[in-house]
Tab-separated table of C-alpha atoms in Angstrom:
chain	number	residue	atom	x	y	z
A	13	MET	CA	0.000	0.000	0.000
A	14	LYS	CA	2.784	2.385	0.916
A	15	ARG	CA	4.563	1.661	-2.352
A	16	ALA	CA	1.417	2.323	-4.338
A	17	VAL	CA	0.937	5.657	-2.563
A	18	LEU	CA	4.575	6.608	-3.153
A	19	PHE	CA	4.340	5.641	-6.821
A	20	SER	CA	1.180	7.738	-7.195
A	21	ILE	CA	2.863	10.736	-5.572
A	22	VAL	CA	5.822	10.476	-7.951
A	23	VAL	CA	3.534	10.260	-10.998
A	24	VAL	CA	1.487	13.267	-9.859
A	25	ALA	CA	4.669	15.258	-9.163
A	26	VAL	CA	6.053	14.540	-12.633
A	27	ILE	CA	2.776	15.518	-14.301
A	28	ALA	CA	2.546	18.696	-12.219
A	29	ALA	CA	6.123	19.678	-13.061
A	30	ALA	CA	5.614	19.323	-16.814
A	31	PRO	CA	3.827	22.700	-17.323
A	32	ALA	CA	6.470	24.476	-15.247
A	33	ALA	CA	9.244	22.926	-17.334
A	34	ALA	CA	7.495	23.952	-20.537
A	35	PHE	CA	7.079	27.513	-19.249
A	36	ALA	CA	10.733	27.743	-18.199
A	37	ALA	CA	12.005	26.529	-21.563
A	38	VAL	CA	13.386	29.001	-24.067
A	39	HIS	CA	10.909	29.426	-26.896
A	40	ALA	CA	12.416	30.548	-30.184
A	41	PRO	CA	10.235	32.080	-32.904
A	42	ARG	CA	8.624	29.323	-34.931
A	43	ALA	CA	9.662	29.147	-38.571
A	44	ARG	CA	7.457	27.925	-41.381
A	45	VAL	CA	8.562	24.438	-42.332
A	46	GLN	CA	7.195	24.985	-45.828
A	47	ASP	CA	9.790	27.725	-46.376
A	48	TYR	CA	12.642	25.241	-46.079
A	49	PHE	CA	11.328	21.832	-47.132
A	50	SER	CA	9.288	20.506	-50.014
A	51	ALA	CA	5.871	18.922	-49.559
A	52	ALA	CA	7.377	15.493	-50.260
A	53	ASP	CA	10.038	15.980	-47.573
A	54	ILE	CA	7.431	17.078	-45.032
A	55	ALA	CA	5.181	14.111	-45.804
A	56	ARG	CA	8.094	11.680	-45.509
A	57	SER	CA	9.096	13.214	-42.179
A	58	GLN	CA	5.560	12.919	-40.836
A	59	ASP	CA	5.351	9.284	-41.886
A	60	TYR	CA	8.653	8.488	-40.216
A	61	ARG	CA	7.850	10.366	-37.012
A	62	GLY	CA	4.447	8.752	-36.767
A	63	LEU	CA	6.021	5.301	-36.853
A	64	ALA	CA	8.752	6.260	-34.393
A	65	TYR	CA	6.276	7.821	-31.966
A	66	PHE	CA	4.006	4.778	-32.152
A	67	PHE	CA	6.751	2.343	-31.210
A	68	GLY	CA	8.108	4.788	-28.638
A	69	PHE	CA	4.780	4.981	-26.812
A	70	VAL	CA	4.360	1.202	-27.031
A	71	SER	CA	7.804	0.785	-25.465
A	72	LEU	CA	6.985	3.262	-22.704
A	73	ALA	CA	3.670	1.559	-21.942
A	74	LEU	CA	5.238	-1.909	-21.793
A	75	SER	CA	8.059	-0.700	-19.558
A	76	LEU	CA	5.672	1.039	-17.147
A	77	ILE	CA	3.387	-1.990	-16.975
A	78	VAL	CA	6.244	-4.417	-16.308
A	79	LEU	CA	7.908	-2.155	-13.751
A	80	GLY	CA	4.569	-1.493	-12.071
A	81	LEU	CA	3.797	-5.192	-11.765
A	82	LEU	CA	7.259	-5.954	-10.449
A	83	GLY	CA	7.493	-3.017	-8.073
A	84	LEU	CA	3.920	-2.802	-6.795
A	85	GLY	CA	2.487	-6.272	-7.282
A	86	ARG	CA	3.503	-9.747	-6.260
A	87	GLY	CA	6.729	-9.447	-8.204
A	88	SER	CA	8.111	-7.056	-5.576
A	89	ARG	CA	8.495	-9.921	-3.092
A	90	GLY	CA	11.191	-11.617	-5.102
A	91	LEU	CA	12.682	-8.507	-6.659
A	92	GLY	CA	15.812	-8.522	-4.528
A	93	ALA	CA	16.630	-12.190	-5.036
A	94	TRP	CA	15.747	-12.217	-8.714
A	95	SER	CA	17.083	-8.830	-9.856
A	96	ALA	CA	19.108	-10.370	-12.673
A	97	ARG	CA	16.095	-12.321	-13.896
A	98	VAL	CA	13.915	-9.212	-13.724
A	99	ALA	CA	16.341	-7.310	-15.935
A	100	ARG	CA	16.369	-10.156	-18.432
A	101	ASP	CA	12.564	-10.439	-18.444
A	102	ARG	CA	12.121	-6.736	-19.101
A	103	ARG	CA	14.550	-6.938	-21.988
A	104	TRP	CA	12.577	-9.792	-23.524
A	105	VAL	CA	9.357	-7.793	-23.192
A	106	SER	CA	10.745	-4.848	-25.143
A	107	ARG	CA	12.857	-6.838	-27.631
A	108	PRO	CA	10.005	-7.669	-30.083
A	109	ARG	CA	9.010	-4.011	-30.150
A	110	ARG	CA	12.590	-2.922	-30.824
A	111	ARG	CA	13.043	-5.417	-33.634
A	112	ALA	CA	9.757	-4.399	-35.237
A	113	ARG	CA	10.726	-0.745	-34.990
A	114	ASP	CA	14.199	-1.322	-36.440
A	115	ARG	CA	12.846	-3.376	-39.335
A	116	ALA	CA	10.163	-0.811	-40.117
A	117	ARG	CA	12.693	2.003	-40.131
A	118	GLU	CA	15.133	0.081	-42.280
A	119	ALA	CA	12.339	-0.770	-44.705
A	120	GLN	CA	11.705	2.946	-45.122
A	121	ARG	CA	15.358	3.880	-45.445
A	122	HIS	CA	16.522	0.890	-47.487
A	123	PRO	CA	13.756	-0.508	-49.658
A	124	GLU	CA	16.386	-2.417	-51.592
A	125	GLY	CA	17.597	-4.132	-48.389
A	126	ARG	CA	21.264	-3.402	-48.921
A	127	ALA	CA	21.929	-2.826	-45.199
A	128	ALA	CA	20.485	-6.129	-43.977
A	129	GLY	CA	23.882	-7.727	-43.376
A	130	PHE	CA	25.211	-4.740	-41.485
A	131	GLY	CA	21.997	-4.572	-39.470
A	132	ARG	CA	22.418	-8.142	-38.265
A	133	ARG	CA	26.058	-7.592	-37.421
A	134	ASP	CA	25.307	-4.345	-35.593
A	135	ARG	CA	22.556	-5.992	-33.561
A	136	GLY	CA	24.963	-8.784	-32.644
A	137	ASN	CA	27.705	-6.398	-31.568
A	138	GLY	CA	25.203	-4.272	-29.694
A	139	GLY	CA	23.820	-7.299	-27.893
A	140	TYR	CA	27.244	-8.373	-26.644
A	141	LEU	CA	28.148	-4.884	-25.452
A	142	VAL	CA	24.793	-4.329	-23.757
A	143	ALA	CA	25.076	-7.714	-22.035
A	144	ALA	CA	28.555	-6.841	-20.761
A	145	ALA	CA	27.385	-3.441	-19.511
A	146	ALA	CA	24.352	-5.004	-17.827
A	147	ALA	CA	26.601	-7.527	-16.089
A	148	VAL	CA	28.813	-4.748	-14.706
A	149	VAL	CA	25.819	-2.727	-13.497
A	150	ALA	CA	24.209	-5.791	-11.916
A	151	LEU	CA	27.460	-6.731	-10.176
A	152	VAL	CA	27.856	-3.231	-8.724
A	153	TYR	CA	24.219	-3.243	-7.609
A	154	ILE	CA	24.487	-6.641	-5.891
A	155	VAL	CA	27.773	-5.827	-4.142
A	156	LEU	CA	26.464	-2.514	-2.803
A	157	ALA	CA	23.177	-4.072	-1.707
A	158	LYS	CA	25.051	-6.739	0.283
A	159	LYS	CA	27.692	-4.448	1.763
A	160	LEU	CA	25.259	-1.635	2.649
A	161	PRO	CA	21.919	-3.230	3.549
A	162	ARG	CA	20.424	0.060	4.755
A	163	ALA	CA	22.222	2.702	2.729
A	164	TRP	CA	22.391	0.831	-0.585
A	165	PRO	CA	19.841	3.063	-2.410
A	166	PHE	CA	22.074	6.095	-1.906
A	167	ALA	CA	25.190	4.130	-2.827
A	168	VAL	CA	23.520	2.752	-5.955
A	169	ALA	CA	22.465	6.275	-6.976
A	170	ALA	CA	26.038	7.548	-6.593
A	171	ALA	CA	27.431	4.527	-8.417
A	172	GLY	CA	24.890	5.049	-11.194
A	173	CYS	CA	26.116	8.611	-11.714
A	174	ALA	CA	29.734	7.446	-11.756
A	175	LEU	CA	28.974	4.647	-14.207
A	176	THR	CA	27.074	7.054	-16.456
A	177	PHE	CA	30.018	9.439	-16.711
A	178	THR	CA	32.373	6.502	-17.246
A	179	ALA	CA	30.188	5.133	-20.027
A	180	ILE	CA	30.054	8.511	-21.772
A	181	PHE	CA	33.844	8.768	-21.525
A	182	ILE	CA	34.607	5.326	-22.976
A	183	LEU	CA	31.795	5.273	-25.548
A	184	PRO	CA	34.016	6.532	-28.413
A	185	ILE	CA	36.768	4.090	-27.442
A	186	ILE	CA	34.868	0.812	-27.093
A	187	TYR	CA	31.301	1.106	-28.350
A	188	GLU	CA	31.418	3.237	-31.496
A	189	PRO	CA	34.328	1.421	-33.230
A	190	ALA	CA	32.227	-1.765	-33.135
A	191	PHE	CA	29.704	-0.186	-35.485
A	192	SER	CA	31.704	2.023	-37.819
A	193	SER	CA	35.125	3.072	-39.025
A	194	PHE	CA	36.334	6.646	-38.781
A	195	ARG	CA	38.702	8.968	-40.570
A	196	PRO	CA	39.707	12.623	-40.076
A	197	VAL	CA	37.616	15.321	-41.714
A	198	ASP	CA	39.068	17.814	-44.174
A	199	PRO	CA	40.669	20.949	-42.644
A	200	ALA	CA	38.012	23.364	-43.947
A	201	THR	CA	35.100	21.417	-42.450
A	202	ARG	CA	37.006	20.901	-39.220
A	203	ALA	CA	37.607	24.632	-38.897
A	204	ARG	CA	33.904	25.388	-39.416
A	205	VAL	CA	32.819	22.793	-36.843
A	206	ILE	CA	35.275	24.077	-34.242
A	207	ALA	CA	34.111	27.651	-34.874
A	208	ILE	CA	30.463	26.650	-34.373
A	209	ALA	CA	31.349	24.866	-31.128
A	210	ALA	CA	33.353	27.862	-29.912
A	211	LYS	CA	30.314	30.117	-30.399
A	212	GLU	CA	28.397	27.852	-28.023
A	213	GLY	CA	31.240	27.800	-25.506
A	214	VAL	CA	32.116	24.170	-26.243
A	215	LYS	CA	35.718	23.107	-26.734
A	216	VAL	CA	36.145	20.465	-29.425
A	217	ASP	CA	39.426	19.116	-30.773
A	218	LYS	CA	38.416	15.992	-32.684
A	219	VAL	CA	36.182	16.119	-35.751
A	220	LEU	CA	35.808	12.792	-37.557
A	221	ILE	CA	33.894	11.242	-40.436
A	222	SER	CA	31.937	8.059	-39.805
A	223	LEU	CA	31.694	5.761	-42.830
A	224	GLN	CA	27.959	5.098	-42.704
A	225	SER	CA	27.146	5.048	-46.412
A	226	VAL	CA	27.501	1.254	-46.467
A	227	ARG	CA	24.711	1.003	-43.887
A	228	THR	CA	22.269	3.814	-44.435
A	229	THR	CA	21.279	6.762	-46.596
A	230	THR	CA	20.599	8.853	-43.485
A	231	GLU	CA	22.462	12.156	-43.228
A	232	ASN	CA	23.377	12.817	-39.618
A	233	ALA	CA	25.978	13.953	-37.103
A	234	TYR	CA	26.476	13.519	-33.382
A	235	VAL	CA	28.633	14.496	-30.434
A	236	SER	CA	30.053	11.865	-28.111
A	237	GLY	CA	32.648	11.424	-25.421
A	238	LEU	CA	33.653	13.459	-22.416
A	239	GLY	CA	36.789	15.440	-21.717
A	240	ALA	CA	39.709	13.903	-23.586
A	241	THR	CA	37.415	11.656	-25.649
A	242	LYS	CA	34.951	14.355	-26.722
A	243	ARG	CA	34.473	14.572	-30.479
A	244	VAL	CA	32.094	15.592	-33.231
A	245	VAL	CA	31.283	12.886	-35.775
A	246	LEU	CA	29.825	13.577	-39.220
A	247	TYR	CA	28.299	10.901	-41.421
A	248	ASP	CA	30.001	10.624	-44.800
A	249	THR	CA	26.515	10.778	-46.349
A	250	LEU	CA	26.059	14.189	-44.753
A	251	LEU	CA	29.182	15.612	-46.360
A	252	ALA	CA	28.517	13.947	-49.704
A	253	ARG	CA	24.983	15.260	-50.219
A	254	LEU	CA	24.619	18.532	-48.354
A	255	LYS	CA	26.127	21.923	-48.969
A	256	PRO	CA	28.595	23.318	-46.399
A	257	ARG	CA	26.002	25.699	-44.936
A	258	GLU	CA	23.523	22.840	-44.556
A	259	VAL	CA	26.186	20.748	-42.843
A	260	ASP	CA	26.800	23.650	-40.464
A	261	LEU	CA	23.097	23.734	-39.559
A	262	VAL	CA	23.149	20.040	-38.673
A	263	VAL	CA	26.308	20.483	-36.591
A	264	ALA	CA	24.831	23.496	-34.790
A	265	HIS	CA	21.758	21.448	-33.939
A	266	GLU	CA	23.897	18.715	-32.421
């Protein structure tokens, strides 16, 4: 009963805080999408977002239901002893949804199916790395729970923060090379990226190109790493198809 009340309080608090967060956010003037994109581009974006949102909400609903049953129902009795099994069960619940989402997205991006082999390999690599990370997290959780029977929630929270920063730091070293190969970007593009980052008060030294054209037609960029491993990564498809100013817009967004 107490857990149900606490869960209800947390849900109400999150819902109540949402309007305040929206009010506190910085609202930039809205631009007309039609001024920058064709009708075909807008329609394709809406189709893609609709599919992504659908699977996203399905994932959220499944996760909340499973966690609610485990935390508030009969499953809470064996949660401590079966924490590893709980994590595995939750993964199996969301796995069909993830596979369906990935296949639907790939069908939109690659109607000719040229990325199927890379998709299988990427899922395999991702599975091994996620399993290893889950094992480390579970081990830390179990050790802290045994060593600190009363204070373990606080210790787990602190360890979670430390593990998060560690994961962000080593992501470019261990995780990303398993899915792509990288090479340095040309000096002109590197100078533009560093200038954009400097305007935002962000120090960036490494700007790389990720060879993604063998996997996808998506044009994208991202920022990863922390401290000495921080870097900006541009897809080779982005540089091949967009003009320099358009590339700068994508980088600024990231």
